[in-house]
Amino acid sequence: SQTIHQWPATLVQPVGSPLSLECTVEGTSNPNLYWYRQAAGRGLQLLFYSVGIGQISSEVPQNLSASRPQDRQFILSSKKLLLSDSGFYLCAWSVQGAYGYTFGSGTRLTVV
Amino acid sequence: SQQGEEDPQALSIQEGENATMNCSYKTSINNLQWYRQNSGRGLVHLILIRSNEREKHSGRLRVTLDTSKKSSSLLITASRAADTASYFCATDEARDYKLSFGAGTTVTVRA
């Protein structure tokens, strides 16, 4: 069966520190992968998406970057976190977007 | 960018009642999807309706789509306490891999 793993569940990081969030998918090949951010009580903002290894599209200019070193691995990074990077980060995968997304359980990031 | 907008922002109903929420969007779409999010959790896909469909059912869920009005509605019948969650519509714009989400409707079902 297809599953998605996202970790860590919660993270508290000081301003200026680096960030690395990892997402892995099992049970499917060549998925489309997505990173979304959700501010408190708000909808989801698409940050990055990838349709293949090494192919990253950025939706919003920001302090973050993404990489896809393997087919089923998607990493969200930052060299220096800002207070405004706080939020709930969600990884998701889909097949051509036609069957709905499957979301990970999310990472609650608090930058202090 | 955010395409869908849900209405109302919040809804409180008694257990057993029906809950209806609406979604409006701006551009042409390939399909529209509804998701549920329990507090502090990831989103769960509920139902997908394609642009050439007008109504779809899944268990206690009924979704309608009116492409002429660029709107959709989600009806939850005979609500239960476990239906307490935020509900989001998301649109898959034509020939695009990306989903745009609205801000969501928070539904509270009182026992």
Tab-separated table of C-alpha atoms in Angstrom:
chain	number	residue	atom	x	y	z
A	1	SER	CA	0.000	0.000	0.000
A	2	GLN	CA	1.036	3.576	-0.542
A	3	THR	CA	2.182	5.571	2.467
A	4	ILE	CA	3.848	8.888	3.090
A	5	HIS	CA	6.175	9.635	5.961
A	6	GLN	CA	6.980	13.105	7.160
A	7	TRP	CA	9.223	14.049	10.050
A	8	PRO	CA	9.743	15.478	12.545
A	9	ALA	CA	6.229	16.119	13.856
A	10	THR	CA	7.231	19.231	15.780
A	11	LEU	CA	10.289	21.417	15.690
A	12	VAL	CA	11.374	24.500	17.596
A	13	GLN	CA	14.294	26.285	16.023
A	14	PRO	CA	16.039	29.592	16.774
A	15	VAL	CA	16.118	32.386	14.230
A	16	GLY	CA	19.108	32.010	11.925
A	17	SER	CA	19.425	28.257	12.333
A	18	PRO	CA	19.219	25.832	9.379
A	19	LEU	CA	16.227	23.642	8.583
A	20	SER	CA	15.761	20.264	6.981
A	21	LEU	CA	12.378	18.564	6.738
A	22	GLU	CA	12.130	15.220	5.039
A	23	CYS	CA	9.293	13.455	3.297
A	24	THR	CA	9.359	9.966	1.824
A	25	VAL	CA	6.756	8.042	-0.111
A	26	GLU	CA	6.366	4.276	-0.294
A	27	GLY	CA	4.411	2.054	-2.622
A	28	THR	CA	4.439	4.176	-5.748
A	29	SER	CA	6.883	5.268	-8.404
A	30	ASN	CA	7.468	8.649	-9.991
A	31	PRO	CA	4.954	10.521	-7.856
A	32	ASN	CA	4.366	14.240	-8.056
A	33	LEU	CA	5.560	15.680	-4.740
A	34	TYR	CA	4.494	18.889	-3.025
A	35	TRP	CA	5.400	21.056	-0.050
A	36	TYR	CA	2.638	23.240	1.381
A	37	ARG	CA	2.665	25.624	4.320
A	38	GLN	CA	-0.380	26.413	6.427
A	39	ALA	CA	-0.488	29.460	8.669
A	40	ALA	CA	-2.649	29.199	11.798
A	41	GLY	CA	-6.335	29.047	10.858
A	42	ARG	CA	-5.598	29.556	7.194
A	43	GLY	CA	-5.569	27.647	3.950
A	44	LEU	CA	-2.612	25.973	2.336
A	45	GLN	CA	0.032	27.812	0.363
A	46	LEU	CA	1.940	25.799	-2.225
A	47	LEU	CA	5.682	26.276	-1.753
A	48	PHE	CA	7.318	23.768	-4.090
A	49	TYR	CA	6.344	20.910	-6.349
A	50	SER	CA	8.301	18.301	-8.235
A	51	VAL	CA	7.356	16.045	-11.129
A	52	GLY	CA	10.626	14.112	-11.154
A	53	ILE	CA	14.085	13.676	-9.653
A	54	GLY	CA	15.954	16.964	-9.599
A	55	GLN	CA	12.949	18.868	-10.996
A	56	ILE	CA	11.782	21.505	-8.560
A	57	SER	CA	9.348	24.332	-9.215
A	58	SER	CA	9.070	27.169	-6.738
A	59	GLU	CA	5.763	28.911	-6.284
A	60	VAL	CA	6.672	31.623	-3.806
A	61	PRO	CA	10.008	33.480	-3.526
A	62	GLN	CA	11.161	32.945	0.018
A	63	ASN	CA	13.780	31.824	2.442
A	64	LEU	CA	13.238	28.148	1.660
A	65	SER	CA	14.459	25.657	-0.926
A	66	ALA	CA	13.516	22.123	-1.879
A	67	SER	CA	15.347	19.158	-3.328
A	68	ARG	CA	14.400	15.742	-4.655
A	69	PRO	CA	17.520	13.592	-4.496
A	70	GLN	CA	15.611	10.339	-5.018
A	71	ASP	CA	12.334	9.459	-6.730
A	72	ARG	CA	10.377	9.159	-3.489
A	73	GLN	CA	12.230	11.624	-1.278
A	74	PHE	CA	11.448	15.322	-0.993
A	75	ILE	CA	13.387	17.653	1.293
A	76	LEU	CA	12.547	21.180	2.411
A	77	SER	CA	15.497	23.262	3.593
A	78	SER	CA	16.566	26.644	4.779
A	79	LYS	CA	20.028	27.988	5.484
A	80	LYS	CA	18.815	30.595	7.971
A	81	LEU	CA	15.321	30.519	9.440
A	82	LEU	CA	13.233	33.657	9.903
A	83	LEU	CA	10.410	34.178	12.397
A	84	SER	CA	8.023	34.305	9.439
A	85	ASP	CA	8.959	30.719	8.517
A	86	SER	CA	6.894	29.440	11.435
A	87	GLY	CA	3.920	27.362	10.377
A	88	PHE	CA	2.559	23.917	9.667
A	89	TYR	CA	4.413	22.257	6.784
A	90	LEU	CA	2.715	19.529	4.823
A	91	CYS	CA	4.155	17.177	2.259
A	92	ALA	CA	1.873	15.515	-0.272
A	93	TRP	CA	2.051	13.242	-3.281
A	94	SER	CA	-0.182	12.573	-6.233
A	95	VAL	CA	-0.321	10.787	-9.523
A	96	GLN	CA	-0.899	13.369	-12.249
A	97	GLY	CA	-3.171	15.232	-9.829
A	98	ALA	CA	-6.190	13.318	-11.046
A	99	TYR	CA	-6.864	11.128	-8.048
A	100	GLY	CA	-6.411	13.516	-5.190
A	101	TYR	CA	-3.437	14.193	-2.999
A	102	THR	CA	-2.230	12.080	-0.114
A	103	PHE	CA	-0.844	14.222	2.672
A	104	GLY	CA	1.698	13.490	5.343
A	105	SER	CA	0.898	14.198	8.965
A	106	GLY	CA	2.705	17.538	8.898
A	107	THR	CA	5.513	19.282	10.788
A	108	ARG	CA	4.725	22.091	13.200
A	109	LEU	CA	7.673	24.482	12.955
A	110	THR	CA	8.095	27.261	15.490
A	111	VAL	CA	10.933	29.701	14.954
A	112	VAL	CA	11.874	31.527	18.148
B	1	SER	CA	-2.179	31.429	-5.191
B	2	GLN	CA	-5.452	30.758	-3.438
B	3	GLN	CA	-8.259	30.135	-5.873
B	4	GLY	CA	-11.078	28.633	-3.837
B	5	GLU	CA	-13.006	30.455	-1.153
B	6	GLU	CA	-15.182	28.558	1.283
B	7	ASP	CA	-18.317	29.884	2.861
B	8	PRO	CA	-19.110	30.024	5.723
B	9	GLN	CA	-15.810	30.302	7.559
B	10	ALA	CA	-17.280	28.453	10.524
B	11	LEU	CA	-20.340	26.319	11.130
B	12	SER	CA	-21.757	24.876	14.353
B	13	ILE	CA	-24.496	22.243	14.194
B	14	GLN	CA	-26.177	19.655	16.386
B	15	GLU	CA	-25.364	16.001	15.932
B	16	GLY	CA	-27.734	14.468	13.390
B	17	GLU	CA	-28.204	17.702	11.441
B	18	ASN	CA	-26.895	18.304	7.943
B	19	ALA	CA	-23.931	20.574	7.259
B	20	THR	CA	-23.575	22.471	4.007
B	21	MET	CA	-20.572	24.477	2.921
B	22	ASN	CA	-19.825	26.219	-0.329
B	23	CYS	CA	-16.762	26.887	-2.423
B	24	SER	CA	-16.310	29.465	-5.145
B	25	TYR	CA	-13.385	29.636	-7.528
B	26	LYS	CA	-12.149	31.975	-10.220
B	27	THR	CA	-10.714	30.186	-13.246
B	28	SER	CA	-11.635	27.130	-15.288
B	29	ILE	CA	-10.802	23.860	-13.624
B	30	ASN	CA	-10.028	20.260	-14.482
B	31	ASN	CA	-11.530	18.985	-11.263
B	32	LEU	CA	-12.491	20.114	-7.765
B	33	GLN	CA	-11.658	18.213	-4.611
B	34	TRP	CA	-12.746	18.348	-0.980
B	35	TYR	CA	-10.479	17.550	1.938
B	36	ARG	CA	-10.931	17.232	5.687
B	37	GLN	CA	-8.385	18.260	8.295
B	38	ASN	CA	-8.672	17.308	11.922
B	39	SER	CA	-6.965	19.713	14.290
B	40	GLY	CA	-3.188	19.602	13.956
B	41	ARG	CA	-3.227	16.812	11.408
B	42	GLY	CA	-2.662	16.355	7.703
B	43	LEU	CA	-5.457	16.676	5.167
B	44	VAL	CA	-7.502	13.681	4.091
B	45	HIS	CA	-8.954	13.461	0.605
B	46	LEU	CA	-12.748	13.084	0.683
B	47	ILE	CA	-14.073	13.324	-2.824
B	48	LEU	CA	-13.147	14.491	-6.316
B	49	ILE	CA	-15.598	15.804	-8.878
B	50	ARG	CA	-14.548	16.379	-12.465
B	51	SER	CA	-15.508	19.434	-14.457
B	52	ASN	CA	-17.957	17.430	-16.590
B	53	GLU	CA	-19.789	16.043	-13.528
B	54	ARG	CA	-22.582	17.841	-11.682
B	55	GLU	CA	-23.079	15.730	-8.594
B	56	LYS	CA	-21.246	13.010	-6.747
B	57	HIS	CA	-21.949	10.959	-3.636
B	58	SER	CA	-19.701	9.128	-1.216
B	59	GLY	CA	-21.342	7.704	1.895
B	60	ARG	CA	-22.851	10.652	3.801
B	61	LEU	CA	-21.137	13.174	1.522
B	62	ARG	CA	-22.770	14.845	-1.449
B	63	VAL	CA	-20.852	17.226	-3.676
B	64	THR	CA	-22.282	19.393	-6.416
B	65	LEU	CA	-20.441	21.383	-9.027
B	66	ASP	CA	-21.784	24.262	-11.093
B	67	THR	CA	-19.106	25.291	-13.569
B	68	SER	CA	-21.249	28.121	-14.958
B	69	LYS	CA	-21.270	29.736	-11.515
B	70	LYS	CA	-17.782	28.480	-10.643
B	71	SER	CA	-19.048	27.053	-7.400
B	72	SER	CA	-19.317	23.789	-5.508
B	73	SER	CA	-21.063	22.646	-2.373
B	74	LEU	CA	-20.330	19.886	0.122
B	75	LEU	CA	-23.206	18.426	2.100
B	76	ILE	CA	-22.589	16.170	5.086
B	77	THR	CA	-25.774	14.403	6.085
B	78	ALA	CA	-26.641	13.115	9.568
B	79	SER	CA	-23.544	14.684	11.082
B	80	ARG	CA	-21.611	13.024	13.871
B	81	ALA	CA	-19.210	14.388	16.479
B	82	ALA	CA	-16.387	12.770	14.499
B	83	ASP	CA	-17.205	15.084	11.571
B	84	THR	CA	-15.827	18.003	13.604
B	85	ALA	CA	-12.954	19.259	11.440
B	86	SER	CA	-11.969	21.876	8.895
B	87	TYR	CA	-13.065	21.262	5.327
B	88	PHE	CA	-11.183	22.603	2.334
B	89	CYS	CA	-11.992	22.758	-1.325
B	90	ALA	CA	-9.144	22.559	-3.798
B	91	THR	CA	-9.103	23.152	-7.499
B	92	ASP	CA	-6.981	21.480	-10.125
B	93	GLU	CA	-6.738	24.032	-12.883
B	94	ALA	CA	-6.804	22.618	-16.363
B	95	ARG	CA	-3.566	20.943	-17.511
B	96	ASP	CA	-1.843	21.733	-14.230
B	97	TYR	CA	-0.395	19.439	-11.605
B	98	LYS	CA	-1.040	21.844	-8.770
B	99	LEU	CA	-3.936	22.142	-6.339
B	100	SER	CA	-5.009	25.527	-5.025
B	101	PHE	CA	-6.737	25.414	-1.628
B	102	GLY	CA	-9.257	27.721	-0.063
B	103	ALA	CA	-9.092	28.934	3.540
B	104	GLY	CA	-11.514	26.274	4.731
B	105	THR	CA	-14.741	25.942	6.701
B	106	THR	CA	-14.450	24.899	10.331
B	107	VAL	CA	-17.311	22.603	11.279
B	108	THR	CA	-18.173	21.883	14.897
B	109	VAL	CA	-20.707	19.138	15.586
B	110	ARG	CA	-22.238	19.393	19.067
B	111	ALA	CA	-23.275	16.214	20.814
